Amino acid sequence: MDRLKEIIQVIDRPLAFAERGGAVALKDLGRFISRQVTDALAEHVRPSAIEAELLRLAQLFTDYEQLPPRMRAARVTEARAMIVRLDQTVDAPPLTSGRSANRLSDYPIQYIRGVGPKKAEALGRIGIRTVEDAVWMLPWRYEDRSQCRSISSLVPGEAAMIEAQVERTALKVTNFKRRKLVEVAVADRTGRLHLIWFNQAYLEETFHVGQRVMLYGQVKPRNGRWTDLQMENPAFEILTDAVDAHRADLTHMGRIVPIYHARETKSRMMLSDRLRAMMKIIVDQYGQDALEPLPLEMLRRRKLLSFGQAIRQVHFPQPGADLEELNRGRSPAHRRLAFEDFLLLELALGQKREEVKKESRVLTYDLASSLPAQLLTSLPFRLTAAQLRVLQEIRRDLASPHPMNRLIQGDVGSGKTVVAVLAMLAAVGSGYQAALPTEILAEHHYLTLQRMLQPLDLSCVLLTGGRGGKKREAALAAIAEGSAQVVLGTHALIQQDVRFKNLGLAVVDEQHKFGVLQRAVLKKKGYAADVLVMTATPIPRTLALTVYGDLDVSVIDMLPPGRRPVRTLLFAETQRARMYRLVEDELSRGRQAYVVFPLVEESEKIDLQAAMTGAERLQRDVFPNWKVGVIHGRMKAEEKDRVMTAFKDGRIQVLVATTVIEVGIDIANAGVMLIEHADRFGLAQLHQLRGRVGRGPHQSYCFLMAPSRLTEEGRRRLEALVKSHDGFVIAEEDLAIRGPGEFFGTRQWGPADLRVANLIRDAKILEDAREESARLLLNDPELARADHAELKSALLRRWRDKLDLARVS
């Protein structure tokens, strides 16, 4: 190995020079490295891991001369990390197995025994292209098949494992639909058992008389006779002499067995037992010597298993492992993998945050502008301490040398919009334009904003898809020439062919596009705008750092003074008449009411019809003395705005709606929110709907109508809403009930991409990972140290594409 050590040092010298800034000056670097690698490979037969690394090193420089300077620098950085690894491999004492450490991402799944091109293609469709992808596909549960029972001890209704000998086999065809079934009779020294497999005719050739097999399945009486037992479609493993001598080699029996989700691909179903067989080969072949991405000091500090130990124990647990802990995802192996999952996410977010902070501010704000102060003077209310605190945070952002990238989250009715408008005025007062894209009732927001800005003599323009012809042309011209200082419209404002003369601030709705992604859209269009992201749904405080990891988060955690909590009552169908009387009482006092029907994509036509029929019935039979109106998502924007204006002016007293009123409507006289089929809504959505009332000085009500018989989860959700008015408490409960995947729904990235970790179950692990991430990035922000090379490699494989980690590549 001495000669290899010498070659590594020879290669490293020009690479070190290139990394210090000489990447452009060096000529023929690619040819030089290729020649050195060829020499190293020609001299000796090297261990496969070293050969693979040397070949990858040479490939990095095949097109080096044609690359732009930035990409050359990235290749050099990656090459130096490879050199460090090679150097360590040469110096390292040989492993007891005589094998080198394996980076699992280097091994295509196609070459695993029993896979091949066709299965590899099917696995690729479910995201498994390498051995690394496969080991991160964890079992969803485990079965204890370690205890062998005798046939005579079997009890119908129980699942059990037995070891027996095949006595006879037969292939039969049923009269019903001509289905084929395989019947096998087995026996041990205590009795006989019948086995049946449906639609698996090939099994007739699998079993032979005299074979010894292990079987696991549900025991049932045969033909109704409890003395004659059978198993249908049991799992099995055939015992050969070799396997019998080494029971540890069993895959499907005689151990705690991993159960994988069957995966449907385009052309075939990957069944759990096939995935298990593949995983056994992978774990046996690569688990012992899997390369460790985490620094050893970190593993010791956090008392974590190595990566190799974790993948062995999570896929094929040791005898005596705690079955309950495994099934709850709390075993030491699960904990180790969840930690790595969180650590890579936290590092990615930390890198992204630093990347944004390194951007230099292009726009200069005049924070002494009088416009925000003028608006504050004209408002009929005073801002809360929380609103003032968030405004100060925004002012600090605008004065900083880096672009603003801030998220405001606050409870329903906490006053996020007025804070956003004051931020927009800071931009307008500095000579820039401000944009507020909104999906719902842009015209309603426009009229509200116009009233606020009129005393300040500012130009406010509305641009929506529904506005065509001369009005739209005039609005586009005003935006392009800069006379439109504040622009409202749909999100197409900053995505389609709308040209701003001098866009300074964009306020965007987190529900539609994540802040950093939105900034990327703005940058592509040539704008250096600051971005303020607003979220309508509070995220539990414990998770905000992870969910919004690359945004600075501001929380408005106070409601305006004088707001009365909305009284929330739950009604069963049998109490409908009483509920209608309560609504009528409020209408008699001059209040107005919303009646909301659920609307989901899967049953949109039926739901829409239910809302329309419901409105007709309410007008005819329940509230004949009051005007009932309807608003739903299928209506044109102008039509929606006409209905909302009539409701706001008091010409409609009862507004039947689908969930289009969930966000952004502020009508002080609306005192009742009646939600039909409340059990069909998510908890956060119910809280949003409730927030549409209670905006005036009078007592308001939220009535939840639900079936008499609710699921346990449904009742828990509705009772949580009755008990609490705090959006953050409700968000915690919603997250606990539904789990992170559903809670975050259609987010662009983030928790849904976690492979093992669970934001609720593993909250403590998340804190540990966040601490370690902060320590790493403080001491080695580029992850350039040799002992961080594997961690950096894992980080880039995991998050480079999703979060565009240009800085660390």
PDB file of N, CA, C and O in Angstrom, residues 72-97:
ATOM      1  N   ARG A  72     -15.796  23.805 -11.361  1.00  0.00           N
ATOM      2  CA  ARG A  72     -14.455  23.247 -11.175  1.00  0.00           C
ATOM      3  C   ARG A  72     -14.102  23.217  -9.686  1.00  0.00           C
ATOM      4  O   ARG A  72     -13.586  22.226  -9.175  1.00  0.00           O
ATOM      5  N   ALA A  73     -14.398  24.336  -9.005  1.00  0.00           N
ATOM      6  CA  ALA A  73     -14.104  24.426  -7.569  1.00  0.00           C
ATOM      7  C   ALA A  73     -14.857  23.351  -6.792  1.00  0.00           C
ATOM      8  O   ALA A  73     -14.317  22.731  -5.871  1.00  0.00           O
ATOM      9  N   ALA A  74     -16.121  23.107  -7.194  1.00  0.00           N
ATOM     10  CA  ALA A  74     -16.928  22.086  -6.507  1.00  0.00           C
ATOM     11  C   ALA A  74     -16.318  20.694  -6.714  1.00  0.00           C
ATOM     12  O   ALA A  74     -16.250  19.885  -5.781  1.00  0.00           O
ATOM     13  N   ARG A  75     -15.846  20.418  -7.953  1.00  0.00           N
ATOM     14  CA  ARG A  75     -15.233  19.113  -8.237  1.00  0.00           C
ATOM     15  C   ARG A  75     -13.958  18.929  -7.405  1.00  0.00           C
ATOM     16  O   ARG A  75     -13.678  17.849  -6.890  1.00  0.00           O
ATOM     17  N   VAL A  76     -13.186  19.994  -7.297  1.00  0.00           N
ATOM     18  CA  VAL A  76     -11.934  19.922  -6.530  1.00  0.00           C
ATOM     19  C   VAL A  76     -12.225  19.615  -5.066  1.00  0.00           C
ATOM     20  O   VAL A  76     -11.569  18.778  -4.442  1.00  0.00           O
ATOM     21  N   THR A  77     -13.246  20.300  -4.503  1.00  0.00           N
ATOM     22  CA  THR A  77     -13.620  20.065  -3.098  1.00  0.00           C
ATOM     23  C   THR A  77     -14.025  18.609  -2.887  1.00  0.00           C
ATOM     24  O   THR A  77     -13.614  17.962  -1.919  1.00  0.00           O
ATOM     25  N   GLU A  78     -14.831  18.083  -3.809  1.00  0.00           N
ATOM     26  CA  GLU A  78     -15.273  16.694  -3.694  1.00  0.00           C
ATOM     27  C   GLU A  78     -14.085  15.735  -3.832  1.00  0.00           C
ATOM     28  O   GLU A  78     -13.972  14.742  -3.101  1.00  0.00           O
ATOM     29  N   ALA A  79     -13.168  16.056  -4.744  1.00  0.00           N
ATOM     30  CA  ALA A  79     -11.997  15.200  -4.955  1.00  0.00           C
ATOM     31  C   ALA A  79     -11.118  15.168  -3.710  1.00  0.00           C
ATOM     32  O   ALA A  79     -10.609  14.118  -3.316  1.00  0.00           O
ATOM     33  N   ARG A  80     -10.959  16.319  -3.059  1.00  0.00           N
ATOM     34  CA  ARG A  80     -10.123  16.350  -1.848  1.00  0.00           C
ATOM     35  C   ARG A  80     -10.753  15.505  -0.737  1.00  0.00           C
ATOM     36  O   ARG A  80     -10.051  14.853   0.033  1.00  0.00           O
ATOM     37  N   ALA A  81     -12.090  15.518  -0.660  1.00  0.00           N
ATOM     38  CA  ALA A  81     -12.775  14.675   0.339  1.00  0.00           C
ATOM     39  C   ALA A  81     -12.499  13.193   0.040  1.00  0.00           C
ATOM     40  O   ALA A  81     -12.273  12.391   0.957  1.00  0.00           O
ATOM     41  N   MET A  82     -12.479  12.835  -1.266  1.00  0.00           N
ATOM     42  CA  MET A  82     -12.164  11.447  -1.654  1.00  0.00           C
ATOM     43  C   MET A  82     -10.727  11.090  -1.261  1.00  0.00           C
ATOM     44  O   MET A  82     -10.456   9.991  -0.774  1.00  0.00           O
ATOM     45  N   ILE A  83      -9.804  12.032  -1.475  1.00  0.00           N
ATOM     46  CA  ILE A  83      -8.401  11.801  -1.135  1.00  0.00           C
ATOM     47  C   ILE A  83      -8.263  11.515   0.359  1.00  0.00           C
ATOM     48  O   ILE A  83      -7.525  10.615   0.774  1.00  0.00           O
ATOM     49  N   VAL A  84      -8.999  12.288   1.166  1.00  0.00           N
ATOM     50  CA  VAL A  84      -8.959  12.089   2.621  1.00  0.00           C
ATOM     51  C   VAL A  84      -9.434  10.684   2.968  1.00  0.00           C
ATOM     52  O   VAL A  84      -8.824   9.963   3.765  1.00  0.00           O
ATOM     53  N   ARG A  85     -10.534  10.266   2.313  1.00  0.00           N
ATOM     54  CA  ARG A  85     -11.064   8.932   2.589  1.00  0.00           C
ATOM     55  C   ARG A  85     -10.076   7.837   2.171  1.00  0.00           C
ATOM     56  O   ARG A  85      -9.860   6.863   2.892  1.00  0.00           O
ATOM     57  N   LEU A  86      -9.484   8.018   0.993  1.00  0.00           N
ATOM     58  CA  LEU A  86      -8.508   7.031   0.524  1.00  0.00           C
ATOM     59  C   LEU A  86      -7.320   6.939   1.477  1.00  0.00           C
ATOM     60  O   LEU A  86      -6.837   5.859   1.801  1.00  0.00           O
ATOM     61  N   ASP A  87      -6.863   8.104   1.932  1.00  0.00           N
ATOM     62  CA  ASP A  87      -5.733   8.162   2.851  1.00  0.00           C
ATOM     63  C   ASP A  87      -6.054   7.393   4.136  1.00  0.00           C
ATOM     64  O   ASP A  87      -5.244   6.626   4.651  1.00  0.00           O
ATOM     65  N   GLN A  88      -7.291   7.616   4.644  1.00  0.00           N
ATOM     66  CA  GLN A  88      -7.711   6.927   5.870  1.00  0.00           C
ATOM     67  C   GLN A  88      -7.816   5.417   5.635  1.00  0.00           C
ATOM     68  O   GLN A  88      -7.455   4.607   6.486  1.00  0.00           O
ATOM     69  N   THR A  89      -8.324   5.041   4.448  1.00  0.00           N
ATOM     70  CA  THR A  89      -8.501   3.616   4.141  1.00  0.00           C
ATOM     71  C   THR A  89      -7.153   2.903   4.077  1.00  0.00           C
ATOM     72  O   THR A  89      -6.981   1.791   4.570  1.00  0.00           O
ATOM     73  N   VAL A  90      -6.171   3.582   3.495  1.00  0.00           N
ATOM     74  CA  VAL A  90      -4.834   2.987   3.377  1.00  0.00           C
ATOM     75  C   VAL A  90      -4.213   2.803   4.765  1.00  0.00           C
ATOM     76  O   VAL A  90      -3.587   1.793   5.068  1.00  0.00           O
ATOM     77  N   ASP A  91      -4.408   3.812   5.653  1.00  0.00           N
ATOM     78  CA  ASP A  91      -3.815   3.756   6.993  1.00  0.00           C
ATOM     79  C   ASP A  91      -4.573   2.839   7.944  1.00  0.00           C
ATOM     80  O   ASP A  91      -4.030   2.382   8.937  1.00  0.00           O
ATOM     81  N   ALA A  92      -5.861   2.611   7.678  1.00  0.00           N
ATOM     82  CA  ALA A  92      -6.705   1.889   8.640  1.00  0.00           C
ATOM     83  C   ALA A  92      -6.277   0.431   8.754  1.00  0.00           C
ATOM     84  O   ALA A  92      -5.914  -0.192   7.757  1.00  0.00           O
ATOM     85  N   PRO A  93      -6.334  -0.126   9.985  1.00  0.00           N
ATOM     86  CA  PRO A  93      -6.047  -1.555  10.129  1.00  0.00           C
ATOM     87  C   PRO A  93      -7.111  -2.369   9.415  1.00  0.00           C
ATOM     88  O   PRO A  93      -8.265  -1.939   9.333  1.00  0.00           O
ATOM     89  N   PRO A  94      -6.779  -3.531   8.871  1.00  0.00           N
ATOM     90  CA  PRO A  94      -7.773  -4.312   8.135  1.00  0.00           C
ATOM     91  C   PRO A  94      -8.895  -4.760   9.036  1.00  0.00           C
ATOM     92  O   PRO A  94      -8.688  -5.054  10.206  1.00  0.00           O
ATOM     93  N   LEU A  95     -10.128  -4.798   8.495  1.00  0.00           N
ATOM     94  CA  LEU A  95     -11.273  -5.299   9.250  1.00  0.00           C
ATOM     95  C   LEU A  95     -11.138  -6.797   9.423  1.00  0.00           C
ATOM     96  O   LEU A  95     -10.502  -7.476   8.611  1.00  0.00           O
ATOM     97  N   THR A  96     -11.756  -7.314  10.470  1.00  0.00           N
ATOM     98  CA  THR A  96     -11.628  -8.748  10.754  1.00  0.00           C
ATOM     99  C   THR A  96     -12.156  -9.584   9.600  1.00  0.00           C
ATOM    100  O   THR A  96     -11.713 -10.684   9.364  1.00  0.00           O
ATOM    101  N   SER A  97     -13.143  -9.054   8.884  1.00  0.00           N
ATOM    102  CA  SER A  97     -13.712  -9.812   7.768  1.00  0.00           C
ATOM    103  C   SER A  97     -12.821  -9.744   6.535  1.00  0.00           C
ATOM    104  O   SER A  97     -13.065 -10.415   5.548  1.00  0.00           O
TER     105      SER A  97
END
